[in-house]
Amino acid sequence: MGTELAVEDRLIALLGKTLGPDAVLSPATNLVGDLGLESIQVIEYLCEVEDHFDLAIDEATLADVQTIGDLAAVIRKLGKD
Amino acid sequence: MALLDKFDAARRTRDTLAALPLNPTDVVIEEVLSATEAMIQGRRTIMAGTNNYLGLTFDTGAIAAGQAALAASGTGTTGSRMANGTYRDHLLLEREIAAFFDLPYAMVFSTGYSANLGSLAALLAPGDAVLLDSEAHASLFDGCRLSGADIFRFKHNDADSLASRLRRLGERASSALIVAEGLYSIRGDCAPLREFAAVKREFGAILFVDEAHSLGLYGDHGRGLVEQEGVAEDVDFIVGTFSKSLGSIGGFCVSAREELPLFRYASRPYIFTASPCPSVIATTRVALEQLRTRPELRKTVWDNAHRLYAALAELGLELGPDVSPVIGISLREREVAFACWQALFNAGVYTNLILPPAAPDGGSLIRCSVTAAHTRAQIDQIAAAFAQVCRDIGVGRHAAA
């Protein structure tokens, strides 16, 4: 459980770096719907995430990712593989 | 959701744009006066937002060749080369493109989009890995997606980001495909191809470069950024288009790899498309010859690029990092970008308004492009229009502190 929270906290911290200190973020935050991020900003954020977690995430894996929580689940899965 | 409900968002976007004094997605060019001027809303307008880099759309030789081809061979081929036959001139153009690049193999496609789609869909298959620049053109992304390969995006123009992703792929890296462009079409920035080539060599990957916007502009022979950066030996496949510097329509892929001719049997976008019509092939061949034999066109477009870039930089506008015939002006807020674009239009200068999601950084841009056909006086008129707009709207040096 502790690890799960850590992944989400780290994702939120990374996104906060992009969006600034005023952004209110939670695991339920929708990357596109809530934040209005454009696709290119999402790609740039995902590049940061890949570098941070030292993972390679292909586009198809991201197809169903809507929220920070979804992304955390992908990272946990790839981390176990 | 019903099938057609998905158009609700598009309908709202269209209606919002339609309510504007001038809808940027619906500009009607009523009459084309030359390579650099057109009538829009009944007014003579300088075209500073085309991709007509060498200004060849009204080349008299190309027009004559196109007219002769129409008379001799008709209006269209009415079918695919694989099913309905290859015209001799398709082969001649392919030979001439290959010779121009000093490479053994060339394939011609009906559009630049289908060249990218068709080449990537032939090269890649499910289970393959492709590394794609985060700002790569939609046609490159679509080609990768059509192939079913695993797509990994790397940070725009960042060789370290590319290398780190290849490293994570482990053994797959040695058969991975790296896809980048030469000159990027929105901000006018260039790929670090020498660095990409070094990464490609380190991992033993395959390198694929789209020179759509760089053909005719870079290199001693005008072949593109690959030539200018001296990395031709490292680039396995080059794709490009006829619809920009060559002023027609169509696309190509060239390579030293003997597999390229086999794309004809593997590329669905090639197999299932009607081949380029005879007049297009004819005008493209003449334009290619012009590109090859008139280096002064290249010199003129670059002189114009430097002149306009310097003038816009002097106004304190936020420009792309590289001077090129594509000048992207970042304006951040959508409303400011639209106001500037409209004011430029009112001043008789047509530019391109780039709004999210097309803008690379999520902001808004005005894209300007220059051609070899612009006169120095026209470049100065474009710069003067920008100066007026900066004063009136308060951007660049005139922005409120």
CSV table of C-alpha atoms in Angstrom, one decimal:
chain,number,residue,atom,x,y,z
A,1,MET,CA,0.0,0.0,0.0
A,2,GLY,CA,2.8,2.3,0.9
A,3,THR,CA,4.5,1.7,-2.4
A,4,GLU,CA,1.2,2.5,-4.3
A,5,LEU,CA,0.9,5.8,-2.6
A,6,ALA,CA,4.5,6.6,-3.3
A,7,VAL,CA,4.0,6.1,-7.0
A,8,GLU,CA,1.0,8.4,-7.1
A,9,ASP,CA,2.7,11.0,-4.9
A,10,ARG,CA,5.7,11.0,-7.2
A,11,LEU,CA,3.5,11.3,-10.3
A,12,ILE,CA,1.7,14.3,-8.7
A,13,ALA,CA,5.1,15.9,-7.8
A,14,LEU,CA,6.3,15.5,-11.3
A,15,LEU,CA,3.1,17.0,-12.7
A,16,GLY,CA,3.3,19.8,-10.2
A,17,LYS,CA,6.7,20.8,-11.6
A,18,THR,CA,5.0,21.3,-15.0
A,19,LEU,CA,1.9,23.0,-13.7
A,20,GLY,CA,3.2,25.1,-10.9
A,21,PRO,CA,2.4,25.3,-7.2
A,22,ASP,CA,-1.2,26.3,-7.6
A,23,ALA,CA,-2.3,23.1,-9.3
A,24,VAL,CA,-4.6,20.9,-7.1
A,25,LEU,CA,-3.9,17.3,-8.0
A,26,SER,CA,-5.0,14.0,-6.7
A,27,PRO,CA,-4.9,10.4,-8.0
A,28,ALA,CA,-8.4,11.0,-9.4
A,29,THR,CA,-7.3,14.0,-11.4
A,30,ASN,CA,-8.0,13.5,-15.1
A,31,LEU,CA,-5.0,14.5,-17.1
A,32,VAL,CA,-7.0,15.9,-20.1
A,33,GLY,CA,-10.5,16.5,-18.7
A,34,ASP,CA,-9.5,18.2,-15.4
A,35,LEU,CA,-6.3,19.9,-16.4
A,36,GLY,CA,-7.0,20.7,-20.0
A,37,LEU,CA,-3.6,19.5,-21.0
A,38,GLU,CA,-3.0,19.4,-24.7
A,39,SER,CA,-1.7,16.2,-26.2
A,40,ILE,CA,1.8,17.5,-26.6
A,41,GLN,CA,1.9,18.4,-22.9
A,42,VAL,CA,0.8,15.0,-21.9
A,43,ILE,CA,3.5,13.5,-24.1
A,44,GLU,CA,6.1,15.7,-22.5
A,45,TYR,CA,4.9,14.8,-19.0
A,46,LEU,CA,4.9,11.1,-19.9
A,47,CYS,CA,8.5,11.5,-21.1
A,48,GLU,CA,9.4,12.9,-17.6
A,49,VAL,CA,7.5,10.0,-15.9
A,50,GLU,CA,9.4,7.4,-18.0
A,51,ASP,CA,12.8,9.0,-17.1
A,52,HIS,CA,11.8,9.3,-13.4
A,53,PHE,CA,10.8,5.6,-13.1
A,54,ASP,CA,13.3,4.4,-15.7
A,55,LEU,CA,10.6,2.7,-17.7
A,56,ALA,CA,9.6,2.4,-21.4
A,57,ILE,CA,5.9,2.9,-21.8
A,58,ASP,CA,4.5,2.4,-25.3
A,59,GLU,CA,1.5,4.3,-26.6
A,60,ALA,CA,-0.9,1.4,-26.7
A,61,THR,CA,-0.4,0.8,-22.9
A,62,LEU,CA,-1.5,4.4,-22.4
A,63,ALA,CA,-4.7,4.1,-24.4
A,64,ASP,CA,-6.9,3.6,-21.3
A,65,VAL,CA,-5.0,6.0,-19.0
A,66,GLN,CA,-7.2,8.9,-18.0
A,67,THR,CA,-6.2,9.8,-14.4
A,68,ILE,CA,-3.0,9.9,-12.4
A,69,GLY,CA,-4.3,6.8,-10.6
A,70,ASP,CA,-4.5,5.0,-14.0
A,71,LEU,CA,-1.0,6.0,-14.8
A,72,ALA,CA,0.2,4.8,-11.4
A,73,ALA,CA,-1.3,1.4,-12.1
A,74,VAL,CA,0.5,1.2,-15.4
A,75,ILE,CA,3.8,2.0,-13.7
A,76,ARG,CA,3.3,-0.5,-11.0
A,77,LYS,CA,2.5,-3.2,-13.6
A,78,LEU,CA,5.5,-2.4,-15.7
A,79,GLY,CA,7.7,-2.2,-12.6
A,80,LYS,CA,6.7,-5.8,-11.7
A,81,ASP,CA,7.2,-7.2,-15.2
B,1,MET,CA,-23.5,7.7,-27.2
B,2,ALA,CA,-25.1,7.6,-30.6
B,3,LEU,CA,-22.7,7.2,-33.5
B,4,LEU,CA,-22.9,10.8,-34.7
B,5,ASP,CA,-22.9,12.4,-31.2
B,6,LYS,CA,-19.1,12.4,-31.4
B,7,PHE,CA,-19.4,15.4,-33.7
B,8,ASP,CA,-20.9,17.6,-31.0
B,9,ALA,CA,-17.5,18.9,-29.9
B,10,ALA,CA,-16.4,19.6,-33.5
B,11,ARG,CA,-19.7,21.4,-34.1
B,12,ARG,CA,-19.2,23.6,-31.1
B,13,THR,CA,-15.6,24.4,-32.3
B,14,ARG,CA,-16.8,25.2,-35.8
B,15,ASP,CA,-19.7,27.4,-34.5
B,16,THR,CA,-17.3,29.3,-32.2
B,17,LEU,CA,-14.9,29.9,-35.1
B,18,ALA,CA,-17.7,30.8,-37.5
B,19,ALA,CA,-18.8,33.6,-35.1
B,20,LEU,CA,-15.4,35.3,-35.5
B,21,PRO,CA,-14.9,38.2,-38.0
B,22,LEU,CA,-12.7,35.9,-40.0
B,23,ASN,CA,-12.7,32.1,-39.4
B,24,PRO,CA,-9.0,31.0,-39.5
B,25,THR,CA,-10.0,27.5,-40.6
B,26,ASP,CA,-12.2,28.7,-43.5
B,27,VAL,CA,-10.2,31.3,-45.4
B,28,VAL,CA,-11.2,31.2,-49.0
B,29,ILE,CA,-8.5,32.1,-51.6
B,30,GLU,CA,-10.6,33.6,-54.3
B,31,GLU,CA,-7.9,34.1,-56.9
B,32,VAL,CA,-4.2,33.2,-56.9
B,33,LEU,CA,-2.3,36.0,-58.4
B,34,SER,CA,1.3,34.7,-58.1
B,35,ALA,CA,3.4,32.5,-55.9
B,36,THR,CA,3.3,35.2,-53.2
B,37,GLU,CA,-0.1,37.1,-53.7
B,38,ALA,CA,-3.8,36.1,-53.7
B,39,MET,CA,-7.2,37.8,-53.5
B,40,ILE,CA,-8.9,37.1,-50.2
B,41,GLN,CA,-12.2,38.8,-49.3
B,42,GLY,CA,-11.8,40.9,-52.4
B,43,ARG,CA,-8.4,42.2,-51.3
B,44,ARG,CA,-4.9,41.7,-52.6
B,45,THR,CA,-3.0,39.8,-49.9
B,46,ILE,CA,0.7,38.9,-49.5
B,47,MET,CA,0.8,35.1,-48.8
B,48,ALA,CA,3.2,34.7,-45.9
B,49,GLY,CA,1.9,31.3,-44.8
B,50,THR,CA,2.5,28.8,-47.6
B,51,ASN,CA,5.1,26.1,-47.9
B,52,ASN,CA,6.0,27.3,-51.4
B,53,TYR,CA,9.7,27.7,-50.3
B,54,LEU,CA,11.3,27.9,-53.7
B,55,GLY,CA,8.4,29.8,-55.2
B,56,LEU,CA,8.0,27.3,-58.0
B,57,THR,CA,4.2,27.1,-58.2
B,58,PHE,CA,4.1,29.4,-61.2
B,59,ASP,CA,7.3,28.2,-62.9
B,60,THR,CA,6.6,28.6,-66.6
B,61,GLY,CA,8.5,25.4,-67.5
B,62,ALA,CA,6.5,23.3,-64.9
B,63,ILE,CA,3.2,24.7,-66.1
B,64,ALA,CA,4.0,24.0,-69.8
B,65,ALA,CA,5.1,20.4,-68.9
B,66,GLY,CA,1.9,19.9,-66.9
B,67,GLN,CA,-0.2,21.2,-69.7
B,68,ALA,CA,1.6,19.0,-72.2
B,69,ALA,CA,1.1,15.9,-70.0
B,70,LEU,CA,-2.6,16.6,-69.6
B,71,ALA,CA,-3.0,16.8,-73.4
B,72,ALA,CA,-0.8,13.7,-74.0
B,73,SER,CA,-1.8,11.4,-71.1
B,74,GLY,CA,-5.1,12.6,-69.8
B,75,THR,CA,-6.4,13.9,-66.5
B,76,GLY,CA,-5.7,10.9,-64.3
B,77,THR,CA,-4.4,7.4,-64.1
B,78,THR,CA,-7.6,6.0,-62.6
B,79,GLY,CA,-5.9,3.3,-60.6
B,80,SER,CA,-3.1,1.9,-58.6
B,81,ARG,CA,0.3,1.1,-60.2
B,82,MET,CA,0.2,-2.4,-58.8
B,83,ALA,CA,-3.2,-3.2,-60.4
B,84,ASN,CA,-3.6,-0.8,-63.2
B,85,GLY,CA,-0.1,-0.2,-64.5
B,86,THR,CA,2.8,2.2,-64.1
B,87,TYR,CA,3.2,5.1,-66.5
B,88,ARG,CA,6.7,5.5,-67.9
B,89,ASP,CA,6.9,9.0,-66.3
B,90,HIS,CA,6.3,7.5,-62.8
B,91,LEU,CA,9.5,5.5,-63.4
B,92,LEU,CA,11.4,8.5,-64.8
B,93,LEU,CA,10.5,10.6,-61.7
B,94,GLU,CA,11.6,7.8,-59.4
B,95,ARG,CA,14.9,7.5,-61.3
B,96,GLU,CA,15.4,11.3,-61.1
B,97,ILE,CA,14.6,11.4,-57.4
B,98,ALA,CA,17.0,8.6,-56.7
B,99,ALA,CA,19.7,10.3,-58.7
B,100,PHE,CA,19.1,13.6,-57.0
B,101,PHE,CA,19.7,12.0,-53.6
B,102,ASP,CA,22.6,9.9,-55.1
B,103,LEU,CA,20.8,6.7,-53.8
B,104,PRO,CA,19.9,3.6,-55.7
B,105,TYR,CA,16.2,3.3,-54.8
B,106,ALA,CA,13.2,5.6,-54.8
B,107,MET,CA,9.5,5.1,-54.5
B,108,VAL,CA,6.9,7.7,-55.3
B,109,PHE,CA,3.6,8.0,-53.5
B,110,SER,CA,0.5,10.0,-54.3
B,111,THR,CA,0.8,12.4,-51.3
B,112,GLY,CA,3.3,13.3,-48.7
B,113,TYR,CA,1.0,11.9,-46.1
B,114,SER,CA,0.7,8.5,-47.8
B,115,ALA,CA,4.5,8.5,-48.3
B,116,ASN,CA,4.9,8.6,-44.5
B,117,LEU,CA,2.0,6.3,-43.8
B,118,GLY,CA,3.0,3.8,-46.5
B,119,SER,CA,6.7,3.7,-45.7
B,120,LEU,CA,6.2,3.3,-42.0
B,121,ALA,CA,3.4,0.8,-42.3
B,122,ALA,CA,5.6,-1.3,-44.6
B,123,LEU,CA,8.7,-1.0,-42.4
B,124,LEU,CA,7.1,-1.8,-39.1
B,125,ALA,CA,5.0,-4.7,-37.8
B,126,PRO,CA,3.4,-5.7,-34.5
B,127,GLY,CA,6.2,-6.5,-32.0
B,128,ASP,CA,8.6,-4.0,-33.5
B,129,ALA,CA,9.7,-0.9,-31.5
B,130,VAL,CA,9.6,2.6,-33.0
B,131,LEU,CA,11.0,5.7,-31.3
B,132,LEU,CA,9.1,8.8,-32.4
B,133,ASP,CA,10.0,12.4,-31.8
B,134,SER,CA,7.2,14.0,-29.6
B,135,GLU,CA,6.6,16.7,-32.1
B,136,ALA,CA,6.7,14.5,-35.2
B,137,HIS,CA,4.0,15.2,-37.8
B,138,ALA,CA,0.7,13.4,-37.6
B,139,SER,CA,1.4,11.4,-40.7
B,140,LEU,CA,4.4,9.8,-39.0
B,141,PHE,CA,2.5,8.9,-35.9
B,142,ASP,CA,-0.4,7.6,-38.0
B,143,GLY,CA,2.1,5.4,-40.0
B,144,CYS,CA,3.5,4.0,-36.8
B,145,ARG,CA,0.0,3.3,-35.4
B,146,LEU,CA,-1.2,1.7,-38.7
B,147,SER,CA,1.8,-0.7,-38.5
B,148,GLY,CA,0.8,-2.0,-35.0
B,149,ALA,CA,4.4,-1.5,-33.7
B,150,ASP,CA,5.1,-0.5,-30.1
B,151,ILE,CA,5.4,3.3,-30.2
B,152,PHE,CA,7.7,5.1,-27.7
B,153,ARG,CA,7.9,8.9,-27.8
B,154,PHE,CA,11.1,10.8,-27.0
B,155,LYS,CA,11.4,14.4,-26.0
B,156,HIS,CA,11.5,16.7,-29.0
B,157,ASN,CA,15.0,17.1,-30.6
B,158,ASP,CA,16.5,15.5,-27.5
B,159,ALA,CA,19.2,12.9,-28.3
B,160,ASP,CA,19.6,12.0,-24.6
B,161,SER,CA,15.9,11.3,-24.3
B,162,LEU,CA,16.2,9.1,-27.4
B,163,ALA,CA,19.2,7.2,-26.0
B,164,SER,CA,17.7,6.6,-22.6
B,165,ARG,CA,14.6,5.0,-24.3
B,166,LEU,CA,16.7,2.8,-26.5
B,167,ARG,CA,18.7,1.7,-23.5
B,168,ARG,CA,15.5,0.7,-21.7
B,169,LEU,CA,14.5,-1.4,-24.7
B,170,GLY,CA,17.5,-3.7,-24.2
B,171,GLU,CA,17.9,-6.2,-27.0
B,172,ARG,CA,15.0,-4.7,-28.9
B,173,ALA,CA,17.0,-1.5,-29.5
B,174,SER,CA,19.2,-3.0,-32.2
B,175,SER,CA,16.2,-3.5,-34.4
B,176,ALA,CA,14.3,-0.4,-33.4
B,177,LEU,CA,13.3,2.3,-35.8
B,178,ILE,CA,14.1,6.0,-35.0
B,179,VAL,CA,11.8,8.5,-36.6
B,180,ALA,CA,12.4,12.2,-36.8
B,181,GLU,CA,12.0,15.2,-39.1
B,182,GLY,CA,14.6,17.5,-40.6
B,183,LEU,CA,13.0,21.0,-40.3
B,184,TYR,CA,9.9,21.1,-38.1
B,185,SER,CA,7.0,22.9,-39.8
B,186,ILE,CA,5.6,25.0,-36.9
B,187,ARG,CA,8.5,26.6,-35.0
B,188,GLY,CA,11.1,26.2,-37.8
B,189,ASP,CA,13.5,24.3,-35.6
B,190,CYS,CA,15.9,21.7,-36.9
B,191,ALA,CA,16.5,18.2,-35.6
B,192,PRO,CA,20.0,17.5,-34.1
B,193,LEU,CA,20.6,14.8,-36.8
B,194,ARG,CA,24.3,14.4,-36.0
B,195,GLU,CA,23.5,13.5,-32.4
B,196,PHE,CA,20.7,11.2,-33.5
B,197,ALA,CA,23.0,9.5,-36.0
B,198,ALA,CA,25.5,8.9,-33.2
B,199,VAL,CA,22.8,7.3,-31.0
B,200,LYS,CA,21.6,5.2,-34.0
B,201,ARG,CA,25.2,3.9,-34.4
B,202,GLU,CA,25.6,3.2,-30.7
B,203,PHE,CA,22.5,1.0,-30.5
B,204,GLY,CA,22.6,-0.3,-34.1
B,205,ALA,CA,19.1,1.0,-34.8
B,206,ILE,CA,17.5,2.1,-38.1
B,207,LEU,CA,17.1,5.9,-38.8
B,208,PHE,CA,14.2,7.3,-40.7
B,209,VAL,CA,14.1,11.1,-41.5
B,210,ASP,CA,11.2,13.1,-43.0
B,211,GLU,CA,12.6,16.0,-45.0
B,212,ALA,CA,9.1,17.3,-46.0
B,213,HIS,CA,10.0,20.9,-45.1
B,214,SER,CA,13.8,20.8,-45.5
B,215,LEU,CA,14.0,19.5,-49.1
B,216,GLY,CA,15.3,22.3,-51.3
B,217,LEU,CA,16.4,24.4,-48.4
B,218,TYR,CA,19.5,22.6,-46.9
B,219,GLY,CA,22.7,21.0,-48.1
B,220,ASP,CA,25.0,21.8,-51.0
B,221,HIS,CA,22.6,20.1,-53.5
B,222,GLY,CA,19.4,21.1,-51.7
B,223,ARG,CA,18.7,17.5,-50.6
B,224,GLY,CA,17.8,18.5,-47.1
B,225,LEU,CA,19.1,18.6,-43.5
B,226,VAL,CA,20.6,15.1,-43.8
B,227,GLU,CA,22.9,16.4,-46.5
B,228,GLN,CA,23.7,19.6,-44.6
B,229,GLU,CA,24.6,17.7,-41.4
B,230,GLY,CA,26.7,15.1,-43.3
B,231,VAL,CA,24.8,12.1,-42.0
B,232,ALA,CA,23.6,10.6,-45.3
B,233,GLU,CA,25.6,7.4,-44.5
B,234,ASP,CA,23.7,7.0,-41.2
B,235,VAL,CA,20.2,7.7,-42.4
B,236,ASP,CA,18.5,4.5,-43.7
B,237,PHE,CA,15.3,6.0,-45.1
B,238,ILE,CA,14.5,9.5,-46.2
B,239,VAL,CA,10.9,10.5,-47.0
B,240,GLY,CA,9.6,13.8,-48.3
B,241,THR,CA,6.9,15.6,-50.2
B,242,PHE,CA,6.5,17.3,-53.6
B,243,SER,CA,3.9,19.7,-52.1
B,244,LYS,CA,6.2,22.2,-50.6
B,245,SER,CA,9.5,23.2,-52.3
B,246,LEU,CA,8.4,21.4,-55.5
B,247,GLY,CA,5.0,23.1,-55.6
B,248,SER,CA,2.9,20.1,-56.7
B,249,ILE,CA,1.6,17.1,-54.7
B,250,GLY,CA,2.9,13.7,-53.9
B,251,GLY,CA,5.6,12.1,-51.8
B,252,PHE,CA,8.7,9.9,-51.9
B,253,CYS,CA,10.9,7.5,-50.0
B,254,VAL,CA,14.6,7.0,-51.0
B,255,SER,CA,17.1,4.6,-49.6
B,256,ALA,CA,20.3,2.7,-50.2
B,257,ARG,CA,18.5,-0.4,-48.7
B,258,GLU,CA,17.5,-2.9,-51.2
B,259,GLU,CA,14.4,-3.6,-49.2
B,260,LEU,CA,12.8,-0.3,-50.3
B,261,PRO,CA,11.5,-1.6,-53.7
B,262,LEU,CA,9.8,-4.4,-51.7
B,263,PHE,CA,7.7,-1.8,-50.0
B,264,ARG,CA,5.6,-1.9,-53.2
B,265,TYR,CA,4.4,-5.4,-52.1
B,266,ALA,CA,4.0,-4.6,-48.4
B,267,SER,CA,2.6,-1.0,-48.3
B,268,ARG,CA,-1.2,-0.9,-48.3
B,269,PRO,CA,-1.3,2.9,-48.6
B,270,TYR,CA,0.8,2.5,-51.8
B,271,ILE,CA,-1.0,-0.5,-53.2
B,272,PHE,CA,-4.5,0.7,-52.7
B,273,THR,CA,-4.2,4.3,-53.9
B,274,ALA,CA,-4.5,5.7,-57.4
B,275,SER,CA,-1.1,6.7,-58.7
B,276,PRO,CA,-0.1,10.4,-59.2
B,277,CYS,CA,-1.7,11.9,-62.3
B,278,PRO,CA,0.4,12.6,-65.3
B,279,SER,CA,0.4,16.4,-65.0
B,280,VAL,CA,1.5,16.2,-61.4
B,281,ILE,CA,4.4,13.9,-62.3
B,282,ALA,CA,5.4,16.3,-65.2
B,283,THR,CA,5.4,19.5,-63.1
B,284,THR,CA,7.2,17.7,-60.2
B,285,ARG,CA,10.0,16.6,-62.6
B,286,VAL,CA,10.5,20.1,-63.9
B,287,ALA,CA,10.4,21.6,-60.4
B,288,LEU,CA,13.0,19.0,-59.3
B,289,GLU,CA,15.2,20.0,-62.2
B,290,GLN,CA,14.8,23.7,-61.2
B,291,LEU,CA,15.7,22.8,-57.6
B,292,ARG,CA,18.8,20.9,-58.9
B,293,THR,CA,20.1,23.5,-61.3
B,294,ARG,CA,19.1,26.8,-59.7
B,295,PRO,CA,20.9,27.1,-56.4
B,296,GLU,CA,20.1,30.8,-56.5
B,297,LEU,CA,16.6,30.0,-55.4
B,298,ARG,CA,18.0,28.5,-52.2
B,299,LYS,CA,20.1,31.6,-51.7
B,300,THR,CA,17.1,33.9,-52.2
B,301,VAL,CA,14.8,32.1,-49.8
B,302,TRP,CA,17.5,32.1,-47.1
B,303,ASP,CA,18.2,35.8,-47.6
B,304,ASN,CA,14.5,36.4,-47.2
B,305,ALA,CA,14.4,34.2,-44.1
B,306,HIS,CA,17.2,36.0,-42.4
B,307,ARG,CA,15.7,39.4,-43.3
B,308,LEU,CA,12.3,38.6,-41.8
B,309,TYR,CA,13.6,36.7,-38.8
B,310,ALA,CA,15.9,39.6,-37.9
B,311,ALA,CA,13.0,42.1,-38.3
B,312,LEU,CA,10.7,40.0,-36.1
B,313,ALA,CA,13.4,39.4,-33.5
B,314,GLU,CA,14.0,43.2,-33.4
B,315,LEU,CA,10.3,43.6,-32.4
B,316,GLY,CA,10.9,41.5,-29.4
B,317,LEU,CA,8.8,38.6,-30.5
B,318,GLU,CA,9.4,35.1,-29.2
B,319,LEU,CA,10.7,33.1,-32.2
B,320,GLY,CA,11.9,29.6,-32.7
B,321,PRO,CA,15.6,28.8,-31.9
B,322,ASP,CA,16.8,28.5,-35.5
B,323,VAL,CA,16.6,30.9,-38.4
B,324,SER,CA,14.7,29.2,-41.2
B,325,PRO,CA,12.1,29.9,-43.9
B,326,VAL,CA,9.6,28.8,-41.3
B,327,ILE,CA,9.2,31.4,-38.6
B,328,GLY,CA,7.0,30.4,-35.6
B,329,ILE,CA,6.0,33.3,-33.3
B,330,SER,CA,4.8,32.1,-29.9
B,331,LEU,CA,2.0,34.2,-28.5
B,332,ARG,CA,0.9,32.0,-25.6
B,333,GLU,CA,-2.7,33.2,-25.2
B,334,ARG,CA,-5.2,32.1,-27.8
B,335,GLU,CA,-7.0,35.4,-27.8
B,336,VAL,CA,-3.8,37.4,-28.4
B,337,ALA,CA,-2.7,35.0,-31.2
B,338,PHE,CA,-6.1,35.4,-32.9
B,339,ALA,CA,-6.1,39.2,-32.6
B,340,CYS,CA,-2.6,39.4,-34.1
B,341,TRP,CA,-3.5,37.0,-36.9
B,342,GLN,CA,-6.7,39.0,-37.7
B,343,ALA,CA,-4.8,42.3,-37.6
B,344,LEU,CA,-2.1,41.0,-39.9
B,345,PHE,CA,-4.8,39.9,-42.3
B,346,ASN,CA,-6.4,43.3,-42.1
B,347,ALA,CA,-3.0,44.7,-43.0
B,348,GLY,CA,-2.9,42.5,-46.1
B,349,VAL,CA,-0.7,39.7,-44.8
B,350,TYR,CA,-1.9,36.1,-44.7
B,351,THR,CA,-0.1,34.0,-42.0
B,352,ASN,CA,-1.1,30.7,-40.3
B,353,LEU,CA,-2.8,30.7,-37.0
B,354,ILE,CA,-1.7,27.6,-35.0
B,355,LEU,CA,-3.9,26.9,-31.9
B,356,PRO,CA,-3.8,24.0,-29.5
B,357,PRO,CA,-3.5,21.0,-30.0
B,358,ALA,CA,-1.5,21.7,-33.2
B,359,ALA,CA,0.9,24.1,-31.4
B,360,PRO,CA,3.9,22.3,-30.0
B,361,ASP,CA,3.9,23.6,-26.5
B,362,GLY,CA,0.2,23.9,-25.7
B,363,GLY,CA,0.3,27.6,-26.4
B,364,SER,CA,-0.7,29.4,-29.6
B,365,LEU,CA,1.5,30.5,-32.5
B,366,ILE,CA,1.5,32.5,-35.7
B,367,ARG,CA,3.4,30.7,-38.3
B,368,CYS,CA,5.0,32.7,-41.1
B,369,SER,CA,6.9,31.3,-44.0
B,370,VAL,CA,9.0,33.0,-46.7
B,371,THR,CA,9.7,31.9,-50.2
B,372,ALA,CA,12.3,32.6,-52.9
B,373,ALA,CA,9.5,34.4,-54.8
B,374,HIS,CA,9.0,37.1,-52.2
B,375,THR,CA,10.6,40.3,-53.1
B,376,ARG,CA,12.6,42.3,-50.6
B,377,ALA,CA,9.8,44.9,-50.6
B,378,GLN,CA,7.2,42.2,-49.7
B,379,ILE,CA,9.4,40.9,-46.8
B,380,ASP,CA,9.6,44.5,-45.6
B,381,GLN,CA,5.8,44.9,-45.9
B,382,ILE,CA,5.3,41.7,-43.8
B,383,ALA,CA,7.7,43.0,-41.2
B,384,ALA,CA,6.0,46.4,-41.2
B,385,ALA,CA,2.6,44.8,-40.7
B,386,PHE,CA,4.0,42.9,-37.7
B,387,ALA,CA,5.5,46.1,-36.3
B,388,GLN,CA,2.1,47.8,-36.5
B,389,VAL,CA,0.3,44.8,-34.9
B,390,CYS,CA,2.9,44.7,-32.1
B,391,ARG,CA,2.2,48.4,-31.3
B,392,ASP,CA,-1.6,48.1,-31.7
B,393,ILE,CA,-2.1,44.9,-29.7
B,394,GLY,CA,0.8,45.3,-27.3
B,395,VAL,CA,3.0,42.3,-27.9
B,396,GLY,CA,6.7,41.8,-28.2
B,397,ARG,CA,8.6,44.9,-27.0
B,398,HIS,CA,5.3,46.6,-26.7
B,399,ALA,CA,3.9,44.1,-24.2
B,400,ALA,CA,2.7,45.5,-20.9
B,401,ALA,CA,5.3,44.9,-18.2
